[in-house]
mmCIF file of C-alpha atoms in Angstrom:
data_model
loop_
_atom_site.group_PDB
_atom_site.id
_atom_site.type_symbol
_atom_site.label_atom_id
_atom_site.label_comp_id
_atom_site.label_asym_id
_atom_site.label_seq_id
_atom_site.Cartn_x
_atom_site.Cartn_y
_atom_site.Cartn_z
ATOM 1 C CA MET A 1 8.892 -29.179 9.601
ATOM 2 C CA THR A 2 8.856 -27.944 13.145
ATOM 3 C CA THR A 3 11.375 -25.710 14.696
ATOM 4 C CA ASN A 4 11.616 -24.898 18.556
ATOM 5 C CA LYS A 5 12.571 -21.205 17.816
ATOM 6 C CA LYS A 6 10.015 -18.952 17.867
ATOM 7 C CA MET A 7 9.667 -16.168 15.401
ATOM 8 C CA ARG A 8 9.239 -12.757 17.467
ATOM 9 C CA ILE A 9 7.505 -10.210 15.460
ATOM 10 C CA GLY A 10 6.468 -6.754 16.520
ATOM 11 C CA PHE A 11 3.745 -4.535 15.152
ATOM 12 C CA LEU A 12 4.712 -0.870 15.395
ATOM 13 C CA ILE A 13 1.379 0.813 15.213
ATOM 14 C CA PHE A 14 0.741 4.624 14.516
ATOM 15 C CA PRO A 15 -2.362 6.576 15.270
ATOM 16 C CA GLY A 16 -4.856 6.005 12.287
ATOM 17 C CA PHE A 17 -3.245 2.475 11.374
ATOM 18 C CA PRO A 18 -5.879 0.069 9.515
ATOM 19 C CA MET A 19 -6.953 -2.441 11.720
ATOM 20 C CA ALA A 20 -7.739 -4.971 9.419
ATOM 21 C CA CYS A 21 -3.933 -5.238 8.466
ATOM 22 C CA LEU A 22 -3.064 -6.261 12.004
ATOM 23 C CA THR A 23 -5.405 -8.574 12.400
ATOM 24 C CA SER A 24 -4.760 -10.388 9.101
ATOM 25 C CA MET A 25 -1.483 -11.216 10.050
ATOM 26 C CA ILE A 26 -2.161 -12.117 13.905
ATOM 27 C CA GLU A 27 -4.890 -14.384 13.196
ATOM 28 C CA PRO A 28 -3.423 -16.954 10.693
ATOM 29 C CA LEU A 29 -0.184 -16.755 12.948
ATOM 30 C CA ARG A 30 -2.291 -17.450 16.156
ATOM 31 C CA ALA A 31 -3.920 -20.602 13.926
ATOM 32 C CA ALA A 32 -0.736 -21.935 12.952
ATOM 33 C CA ASN A 33 0.332 -21.829 16.858
ATOM 34 C CA GLU A 34 -2.591 -24.004 17.541
ATOM 35 C CA ILE A 35 -2.464 -26.397 14.765
ATOM 36 C CA ALA A 36 1.313 -27.074 15.146
ATOM 37 C CA GLY A 37 0.829 -27.351 18.932
ATOM 38 C CA GLN A 38 3.498 -25.116 19.685
ATOM 39 C CA VAL A 39 4.135 -21.440 19.763
ATOM 40 C CA ALA A 40 6.253 -21.063 16.580
ATOM 41 C CA PHE A 41 5.122 -17.220 16.552
ATOM 42 C CA GLU A 42 4.624 -14.609 19.249
ATOM 43 C CA TRP A 43 3.790 -10.919 18.682
ATOM 44 C CA GLN A 44 3.821 -7.578 20.614
ATOM 45 C CA LEU A 45 2.425 -4.378 19.677
ATOM 46 C CA ILE A 46 5.030 -1.677 19.697
ATOM 47 C CA ALA A 47 4.291 2.394 19.396
ATOM 48 C CA GLU A 48 6.376 5.376 19.678
ATOM 49 C CA GLN A 49 5.198 5.632 23.050
ATOM 50 C CA ALA A 50 3.827 2.483 24.824
ATOM 51 C CA GLY A 51 -0.024 3.219 25.520
ATOM 52 C CA ARG A 52 -3.443 3.275 23.813
ATOM 53 C CA VAL A 53 -3.409 3.687 19.959
ATOM 54 C CA THR A 54 -6.752 4.433 18.073
ATOM 55 C CA SER A 55 -6.961 2.642 14.682
ATOM 56 C CA SER A 56 -8.487 3.993 11.554
ATOM 57 C CA ALA A 57 -11.886 2.030 12.770
ATOM 58 C CA ASP A 58 -11.549 4.286 15.692
ATOM 59 C CA VAL A 59 -11.007 1.044 17.751
ATOM 60 C CA ALA A 60 -8.105 1.358 20.104
ATOM 61 C CA PHE A 61 -5.460 -1.113 20.970
ATOM 62 C CA ASP A 62 -2.816 -1.109 23.857
ATOM 63 C CA ALA A 63 0.677 -1.129 22.727
ATOM 64 C CA GLU A 64 2.449 -2.821 25.549
ATOM 65 C CA HIS A 65 6.087 -1.762 24.499
ATOM 66 C CA ALA A 66 7.857 1.822 23.372
ATOM 67 C CA LEU A 67 10.034 1.200 20.419
ATOM 68 C CA ALA A 68 12.931 2.341 22.688
ATOM 69 C CA ASP A 69 12.589 -0.520 24.900
ATOM 70 C CA VAL A 70 12.613 -3.136 21.969
ATOM 71 C CA ARG A 71 15.493 -5.269 21.820
ATOM 72 C CA GLU A 72 15.029 -9.049 20.836
ATOM 73 C CA ILE A 73 12.805 -8.975 18.109
ATOM 74 C CA ASP A 74 13.096 -10.749 14.713
ATOM 75 C CA VAL A 75 10.676 -8.816 12.342
ATOM 76 C CA LEU A 76 9.108 -5.402 12.956
ATOM 77 C CA PHE A 77 6.238 -4.210 10.699
ATOM 78 C CA CYS A 78 4.951 -0.718 10.388
ATOM 79 C CA LEU A 79 1.265 -0.256 10.349
ATOM 80 C CA SER A 80 -0.161 3.454 9.632
ATOM 81 C CA ALA A 81 -1.751 5.790 7.528
ATOM 82 C CA PRO A 82 0.573 7.322 4.749
ATOM 83 C CA THR A 83 0.821 10.878 6.784
ATOM 84 C CA ALA A 84 1.878 9.089 9.820
ATOM 85 C CA CYS A 85 5.506 10.018 11.206
ATOM 86 C CA PHE A 86 7.079 9.925 14.635
ATOM 87 C CA SER A 87 6.533 12.771 16.856
ATOM 88 C CA ASP A 88 10.449 12.773 17.527
ATOM 89 C CA THR A 89 11.438 12.027 13.941
ATOM 90 C CA LYS A 90 15.224 11.873 14.598
ATOM 91 C CA ARG A 91 14.869 9.797 17.377
ATOM 92 C CA GLY A 92 12.447 7.470 15.754
ATOM 93 C CA HIS A 93 14.305 7.016 12.780
ATOM 94 C CA ALA A 94 17.630 6.357 14.737
ATOM 95 C CA MET A 95 15.490 3.779 16.739
ATOM 96 C CA MET A 96 14.554 2.056 13.675
ATOM 97 C CA ARG A 97 18.311 1.863 12.577
ATOM 98 C CA THR A 98 19.599 0.485 15.260
ATOM 99 C CA LEU A 99 17.275 -2.363 14.993
ATOM 100 C CA ALA A 100 18.175 -2.968 11.444
ATOM 101 C CA ARG A 101 21.783 -2.781 12.422
ATOM 102 C CA HIS A 102 21.164 -5.843 14.933
ATOM 103 C CA GLY A 103 19.680 -7.925 12.412
ATOM 104 C CA THR A 104 15.947 -7.041 12.625
ATOM 105 C CA ILE A 105 14.029 -7.732 9.632
ATOM 106 C CA LEU A 106 11.936 -4.431 8.868
ATOM 107 C CA GLY A 107 8.764 -4.209 6.862
ATOM 108 C CA ALA A 108 5.469 -2.612 6.459
ATOM 109 C CA ILE A 109 1.886 -3.203 5.586
ATOM 110 C CA SER A 110 0.013 -0.878 2.969
ATOM 111 C CA GLY A 111 0.259 2.879 4.411
ATOM 112 C CA GLY A 112 3.262 1.621 6.702
ATOM 113 C CA VAL A 113 5.749 2.011 3.762
ATOM 114 C CA PHE A 114 5.603 5.690 4.221
ATOM 115 C CA PRO A 115 6.986 5.866 7.621
ATOM 116 C CA LEU A 116 9.467 3.306 6.797
ATOM 117 C CA ALA A 117 10.820 5.007 3.571
ATOM 118 C CA ARG A 118 10.888 8.131 5.271
ATOM 119 C CA SER A 119 13.424 6.582 7.783
ATOM 120 C CA GLY A 120 15.718 5.952 4.868
ATOM 121 C CA LEU A 121 15.767 2.218 5.519
ATOM 122 C CA MET A 122 14.291 1.536 1.839
ATOM 123 C CA ASP A 123 16.817 3.485 -0.071
ATOM 124 C CA GLY A 124 17.903 1.358 -3.094
ATOM 125 C CA ARG A 125 15.214 -1.230 -2.213
ATOM 126 C CA GLN A 126 12.032 -2.203 -4.177
ATOM 127 C CA VAL A 127 8.800 -1.427 -2.114
ATOM 128 C CA SER A 128 5.449 -2.747 -2.562
ATOM 129 C CA VAL A 129 2.895 0.481 -2.536
ATOM 130 C CA HIS A 130 -1.001 -0.061 -2.590
ATOM 131 C CA TRP A 131 -2.216 1.169 -5.900
ATOM 132 C CA CYS A 132 -4.710 3.732 -3.897
ATOM 133 C CA TYR A 133 -1.445 5.405 -2.464
ATOM 134 C CA GLU A 134 0.988 5.100 -5.668
ATOM 135 C CA ALA A 135 0.844 8.639 -6.684
ATOM 136 C CA ALA A 136 1.483 9.996 -3.321
ATOM 137 C CA PHE A 137 4.439 7.436 -2.669
ATOM 138 C CA ARG A 138 6.079 8.350 -6.123
ATOM 139 C CA ALA A 139 5.648 12.112 -5.489
ATOM 140 C CA GLU A 140 7.193 11.745 -1.994
ATOM 141 C CA PHE A 141 10.051 9.247 -3.149
ATOM 142 C CA PRO A 142 10.680 9.596 -6.667
ATOM 143 C CA LYS A 143 13.914 7.726 -6.275
ATOM 144 C CA LEU A 144 12.672 4.674 -4.435
ATOM 145 C CA LYS A 145 11.683 1.608 -6.532
ATOM 146 C CA ALA A 146 7.607 1.309 -6.200
ATOM 147 C CA SER A 147 6.255 -2.012 -7.040
ATOM 148 C CA GLY A 148 2.386 -3.147 -7.748
ATOM 149 C CA ASP A 149 3.145 -6.579 -6.621
ATOM 150 C CA VAL A 150 1.362 -7.394 -3.776
ATOM 151 C CA ILE A 151 4.223 -8.498 -1.800
ATOM 152 C CA VAL A 152 8.039 -7.493 -1.923
ATOM 153 C CA THR A 153 10.987 -8.906 -0.177
ATOM 154 C CA ASP A 154 13.992 -7.340 -0.866
ATOM 155 C CA GLY A 155 17.115 -8.369 1.232
ATOM 156 C CA ARG A 156 15.758 -8.122 4.950
ATOM 157 C CA ARG A 157 12.751 -5.859 4.069
ATOM 158 C CA TYR A 158 9.362 -6.998 3.891
ATOM 159 C CA THR A 159 6.376 -4.776 2.209
ATOM 160 C CA VAL A 160 3.141 -5.753 1.473
ATOM 161 C CA ALA A 161 0.042 -3.828 -0.097
ATOM 162 C CA GLY A 162 -3.004 -4.327 2.192
ATOM 163 C CA ALA A 163 -4.830 -6.384 4.488
ATOM 164 C CA ALA A 164 -5.489 -9.614 2.163
ATOM 165 C CA ALA A 165 -1.274 -9.111 1.096
ATOM 166 C CA ALA A 166 -0.778 -9.506 4.796
ATOM 167 C CA PHE A 167 -2.558 -12.545 5.050
ATOM 168 C CA ASP A 168 -0.504 -14.101 2.178
ATOM 169 C CA LEU A 169 2.708 -13.142 3.741
ATOM 170 C CA ALA A 170 1.756 -14.667 7.189
ATOM 171 C CA LEU A 171 0.722 -17.828 5.326
ATOM 172 C CA GLN A 172 4.277 -17.705 3.941
ATOM 173 C CA LEU A 173 5.874 -17.037 7.211
ATOM 174 C CA VAL A 174 3.825 -20.047 8.378
ATOM 175 C CA GLU A 175 5.006 -22.529 5.476
ATOM 176 C CA ASP A 176 8.667 -21.454 5.792
ATOM 177 C CA ARG A 177 8.826 -22.340 9.714
ATOM 178 C CA LEU A 178 6.030 -25.005 9.890
ATOM 179 C CA GLY A 179 5.688 -26.529 6.508
ATOM 180 C CA ARG A 180 3.310 -26.351 3.668
ATOM 181 C CA ASP A 181 0.761 -28.646 5.358
ATOM 182 C CA VAL A 182 0.059 -26.358 8.322
ATOM 183 C CA SER A 183 0.126 -23.511 5.966
ATOM 184 C CA HIS A 184 -2.572 -25.133 3.879
ATOM 185 C CA GLU A 185 -4.487 -25.772 6.836
ATOM 186 C CA VAL A 186 -4.479 -22.470 8.225
ATOM 187 C CA ALA A 187 -5.707 -21.058 4.881
ATOM 188 C CA CYS A 188 -8.635 -23.600 4.794
ATOM 189 C CA TRP A 189 -9.424 -22.560 8.484
ATOM 190 C CA PHE A 190 -10.159 -18.963 7.258
ATOM 191 C CA GLN A 191 -11.531 -19.940 3.722
ATOM 192 C CA HIS A 192 -8.491 -18.218 2.370
ATOM 193 C CA PRO A 193 -8.719 -19.695 -1.295
ATOM 194 C CA LEU A 194 -5.896 -18.375 -2.977
ATOM 195 C CA VAL A 195 -2.280 -17.641 -1.676
ATOM 196 C CA ARG A 196 -0.528 -15.166 -3.705
ATOM 197 C CA GLY A 197 3.250 -14.819 -2.952
ATOM 198 C CA GLU A 198 5.698 -12.657 -4.780
ATOM 199 C CA GLY A 199 5.338 -11.459 -8.279
ATOM 200 C CA VAL A 200 1.690 -11.351 -8.082
ATOM 201 C CA GLN A 201 0.244 -7.928 -9.112
ATOM 202 C CA GLN A 202 -2.549 -5.905 -7.308
ATOM 203 C CA ARG A 203 -5.969 -6.091 -8.621
ATOM 204 C CA VAL A 204 -6.774 -2.469 -9.574
ATOM 205 C CA PRO A 205 -9.945 -0.945 -10.372
ATOM 206 C CA VAL A 206 -10.560 -0.169 -13.992
ATOM 207 C CA ALA A 207 -13.365 1.578 -15.707
ATOM 208 C CA GLN A 208 -14.771 -1.113 -18.395
ATOM 209 C CA MET A 209 -17.530 -2.848 -19.465
ATOM 210 C CA PRO A 210 -18.984 -6.320 -18.069
ATOM 211 C CA GLU A 211 -18.127 -8.123 -21.121
ATOM 212 C CA THR A 212 -14.438 -7.498 -20.837
ATOM 213 C CA GLY A 213 -14.464 -10.157 -17.974
ATOM 214 C CA GLY A 214 -12.283 -8.205 -15.636
ATOM 215 C CA GLN A 215 -9.209 -7.967 -18.010
ATOM 216 C CA LEU A 216 -8.544 -5.081 -20.629
ATOM 217 C CA PRO A 217 -7.437 -6.254 -24.162
ATOM 218 C CA GLU A 218 -4.137 -6.369 -24.933
ATOM 219 C CA LEU A 219 -4.179 -2.965 -27.142
ATOM 220 C CA VAL A 220 -6.075 -1.280 -24.517
ATOM 221 C CA ALA A 221 -3.906 -2.682 -21.418
ATOM 222 C CA ARG A 222 -0.727 -1.341 -23.214
ATOM 223 C CA ALA A 223 -2.272 2.125 -23.792
ATOM 224 C CA VAL A 224 -3.294 2.210 -20.091
ATOM 225 C CA GLU A 225 0.252 1.112 -19.139
ATOM 226 C CA ILE A 226 1.625 4.175 -21.117
ATOM 227 C CA PHE A 227 -0.788 6.549 -19.577
ATOM 228 C CA ALA A 228 0.227 5.467 -16.048
ATOM 229 C CA MET A 229 3.862 6.286 -16.866
ATOM 230 C CA ARG A 230 3.235 9.561 -18.293
ATOM 231 C CA LEU A 231 0.695 11.085 -15.899
ATOM 232 C CA SER A 232 2.372 14.149 -15.145
ATOM 233 C CA ASP A 233 3.606 14.410 -18.648
ATOM 234 C CA PRO A 234 0.603 13.866 -20.795
ATOM 235 C CA VAL A 235 0.894 11.785 -23.845
ATOM 236 C CA SER A 236 -1.194 12.060 -26.905
ATOM 237 C CA ILE A 237 -3.550 9.400 -28.624
ATOM 238 C CA ALA A 238 -1.184 9.864 -31.779
ATOM 239 C CA GLU A 239 1.747 8.976 -29.978
ATOM 240 C CA ILE A 240 0.178 6.001 -28.274
ATOM 241 C CA ALA A 241 -0.816 4.806 -31.783
ATOM 242 C CA ALA A 242 2.736 5.391 -32.838
ATOM 243 C CA GLN A 243 4.435 3.226 -29.967
ATOM 244 C CA THR A 244 1.592 0.473 -30.163
ATOM 245 C CA GLY A 245 1.934 0.271 -34.005
ATOM 246 C CA VAL A 246 -1.764 0.929 -34.831
ATOM 247 C CA THR A 247 -3.912 3.640 -35.813
ATOM 248 C CA PRO A 248 -5.406 6.345 -33.592
ATOM 249 C CA ARG A 249 -8.564 5.384 -34.975
ATOM 250 C CA GLN A 250 -7.959 1.374 -33.983
ATOM 251 C CA ILE A 251 -7.140 2.600 -30.302
ATOM 252 C CA GLU A 252 -10.522 5.022 -30.122
ATOM 253 C CA ARG A 253 -12.449 1.690 -31.495
ATOM 254 C CA ALA A 254 -10.851 -0.574 -28.939
ATOM 255 C CA PHE A 255 -11.333 2.084 -25.888
ATOM 256 C CA LYS A 256 -14.783 2.488 -26.590
ATOM 257 C CA LYS A 257 -15.603 -1.178 -27.031
ATOM 258 C CA ALA A 258 -13.715 -2.399 -23.682
ATOM 259 C CA THR A 259 -14.521 0.525 -21.523
ATOM 260 C CA GLY A 260 -17.196 2.166 -22.971
ATOM 261 C CA GLN A 261 -14.925 5.709 -23.008
ATOM 262 C CA SER A 262 -12.761 7.215 -25.615
ATOM 263 C CA PRO A 263 -9.011 6.953 -24.577
ATOM 264 C CA THR A 264 -9.004 10.658 -23.753
ATOM 265 C CA HIS A 265 -11.661 10.583 -21.168
ATOM 266 C CA TYR A 266 -10.408 7.087 -19.713
ATOM 267 C CA TYR A 267 -6.929 8.867 -19.459
ATOM 268 C CA ARG A 268 -8.207 12.027 -17.821
ATOM 269 C CA ALA A 269 -10.161 9.830 -15.154
ATOM 270 C CA MET A 270 -6.752 8.155 -14.223
ATOM 271 C CA ARG A 271 -5.074 11.785 -13.846
ATOM 272 C CA MET A 272 -8.358 12.625 -11.805
ATOM 273 C CA LYS A 273 -7.793 9.537 -9.365
ATOM 274 C CA ALA A 274 -4.342 10.095 -9.018
ATOM 275 C CA ALA A 275 -4.710 13.861 -8.249
ATOM 276 C CA ARG A 276 -7.295 12.543 -5.858
ATOM 277 C CA GLN A 277 -4.713 10.303 -4.107
ATOM 278 C CA LEU A 278 -2.744 13.404 -3.520
ATOM 279 C CA VAL A 279 -5.268 15.405 -2.266
ATOM 280 C CA MET A 280 -6.371 12.789 0.377
ATOM 281 C CA TYR A 281 -2.647 11.531 1.116
ATOM 282 C CA SER A 282 -0.294 14.467 0.810
ATOM 283 C CA LYS A 283 0.122 17.939 2.082
ATOM 284 C CA ASP A 284 0.923 19.140 -1.507
ATOM 285 C CA PRO A 285 -0.673 22.648 -2.567
ATOM 286 C CA ILE A 286 -3.221 22.279 -5.305
ATOM 287 C CA GLY A 287 -1.155 23.821 -7.506
ATOM 288 C CA GLU A 288 1.785 21.398 -7.418
ATOM 289 C CA ILE A 289 -1.089 18.797 -7.407
ATOM 290 C CA ALA A 290 -1.953 20.051 -10.722
ATOM 291 C CA LEU A 291 1.512 19.997 -12.101
ATOM 292 C CA ALA A 292 1.936 16.281 -10.985
ATOM 293 C CA VAL A 293 -1.102 15.310 -13.094
ATOM 294 C CA GLY A 294 0.017 16.810 -16.117
ATOM 295 C CA TYR A 295 -1.770 20.405 -15.771
ATOM 296 C CA GLY A 296 -0.114 23.606 -16.658
ATOM 297 C CA SER A 297 -2.034 25.631 -14.107
ATOM 298 C CA ALA A 298 -4.566 24.739 -11.265
ATOM 299 C CA ALA A 299 -7.923 25.920 -12.774
ATOM 300 C CA PRO A 300 -8.512 23.339 -15.409
ATOM 301 C CA MET A 301 -7.233 20.508 -13.154
ATOM 302 C CA ILE A 302 -9.877 21.762 -10.431
ATOM 303 C CA ALA A 303 -12.539 21.964 -13.148
ATOM 304 C CA HIS A 304 -11.807 18.279 -14.350
ATOM 305 C CA TYR A 305 -11.586 17.132 -10.513
ATOM 306 C CA LYS A 306 -15.107 18.563 -9.942
ATOM 307 C CA ALA A 307 -16.485 16.771 -12.671
ATOM 308 C CA ALA A 308 -15.004 13.590 -11.844
ATOM 309 C CA HIS A 309 -15.585 13.603 -8.146
ATOM 310 C CA GLY A 310 -18.142 16.112 -7.677
ATOM 311 C CA ILE A 311 -16.724 18.335 -5.315
ATOM 312 C CA THR A 312 -13.470 20.702 -5.706
ATOM 313 C CA PRO A 313 -9.754 19.504 -4.292
ATOM 314 C CA LYS A 314 -9.707 22.044 -1.671
ATOM 315 C CA GLU A 315 -13.503 20.916 -0.499
ATOM 316 C CA ASP A 316 -12.507 17.041 -0.776
ATOM 317 C CA ARG A 317 -9.373 17.609 1.276
ATOM 318 C CA ALA A 318 -11.785 19.779 4.021
ATOM 319 C CA ARG A 319 -14.196 16.948 4.121
ATOM 320 C CA ILE A 320 -11.721 14.358 4.540
ATOM 321 C CA ASN A 321 -10.102 16.658 7.517
ATOM 322 C CA GLN A 322 -13.230 15.942 9.192
ATOM 323 C CA PHE A 323 -12.601 12.052 9.895
ATOM 324 C CA ARG A 324 -9.074 12.318 10.567
ATOM 325 C CA VAL A 325 -8.354 10.115 13.703
ATOM 326 C CA ASP A 326 -5.567 12.100 15.210
ATOM 327 C CA GLY A 327 -5.389 15.420 13.449
ATOM 328 C CA ASN A 328 -3.370 14.722 10.128
ATOM 329 C CA ILE A 329 -4.322 10.801 9.410
ATOM 330 C CA PRO A 330 -6.208 10.701 6.234
ATOM 331 C CA VAL A 331 -8.917 7.656 5.698
ATOM 332 C CA PRO A 332 -9.626 5.147 4.068
ATOM 333 C CA SER A 333 -6.396 3.481 4.790
ATOM 334 C CA VAL A 334 -6.165 -0.165 3.633
#
């Protein structure tokens, strides 16, 4: 399957954008052009203002076009850190809406979902959110449908969670335009063994013993799912037992065997991971972060945070600020 019509893709890059997400899309598209012997895809780097933009890896890229000058483009992907925003917010959002009205597919990779969501163009749509940004995203956009899937397409909106997922989406675009054989050859060029499509959940690091084989037993997995839904409104082990139809003692034994921890400590660790996401990827005061992860006041949360991460939330935020690329861009970005 070949087509003479090129797909024109724009990458809207903000200071501190994750470089891997950009190259993970461009390289398979470049390879597809070579394999097919035609320019099926072309791309351009775009910024709010044309010029040099520095990535999270401190490598600079030259954006050839200002967003205001972009007219004929099929797809526009936002690439950024979570706190990125337009310097002229009103004008930037208006330009995004104009592109959408003229038929441009809008998308985002990893942290790029934040400026896309802030534009209002994801209202009522499902969004793929990288697990390390989930707490910050849900806190800022409680009404949006955050998904743990690696790729989500909702109408004319494409969102993906991270660099590997960007590669997967690029392969899907190749298959759609040039056929499965070309897509498969591109994957082989880069030794990309498994192409993930929609409906595939992200792999999230969990605290567990080696013998679990990377997967939690059903009872423990169900409890963890409930924990994740109740970070701001803590649930007791007795409540978990009632919901899963077992005794609290059975839950205790299952967690100890699968993770080496009690369910209470595992739950606290989940809440502290969420707290750290909010410390790193939001501007929320520490007191509000404490409430968001189920504490009535900041003091006990700070004590548990220090025990978990070896540093207080205030110190952690100050430390990460030392590495910010452009005043307010957090790292790591994925």
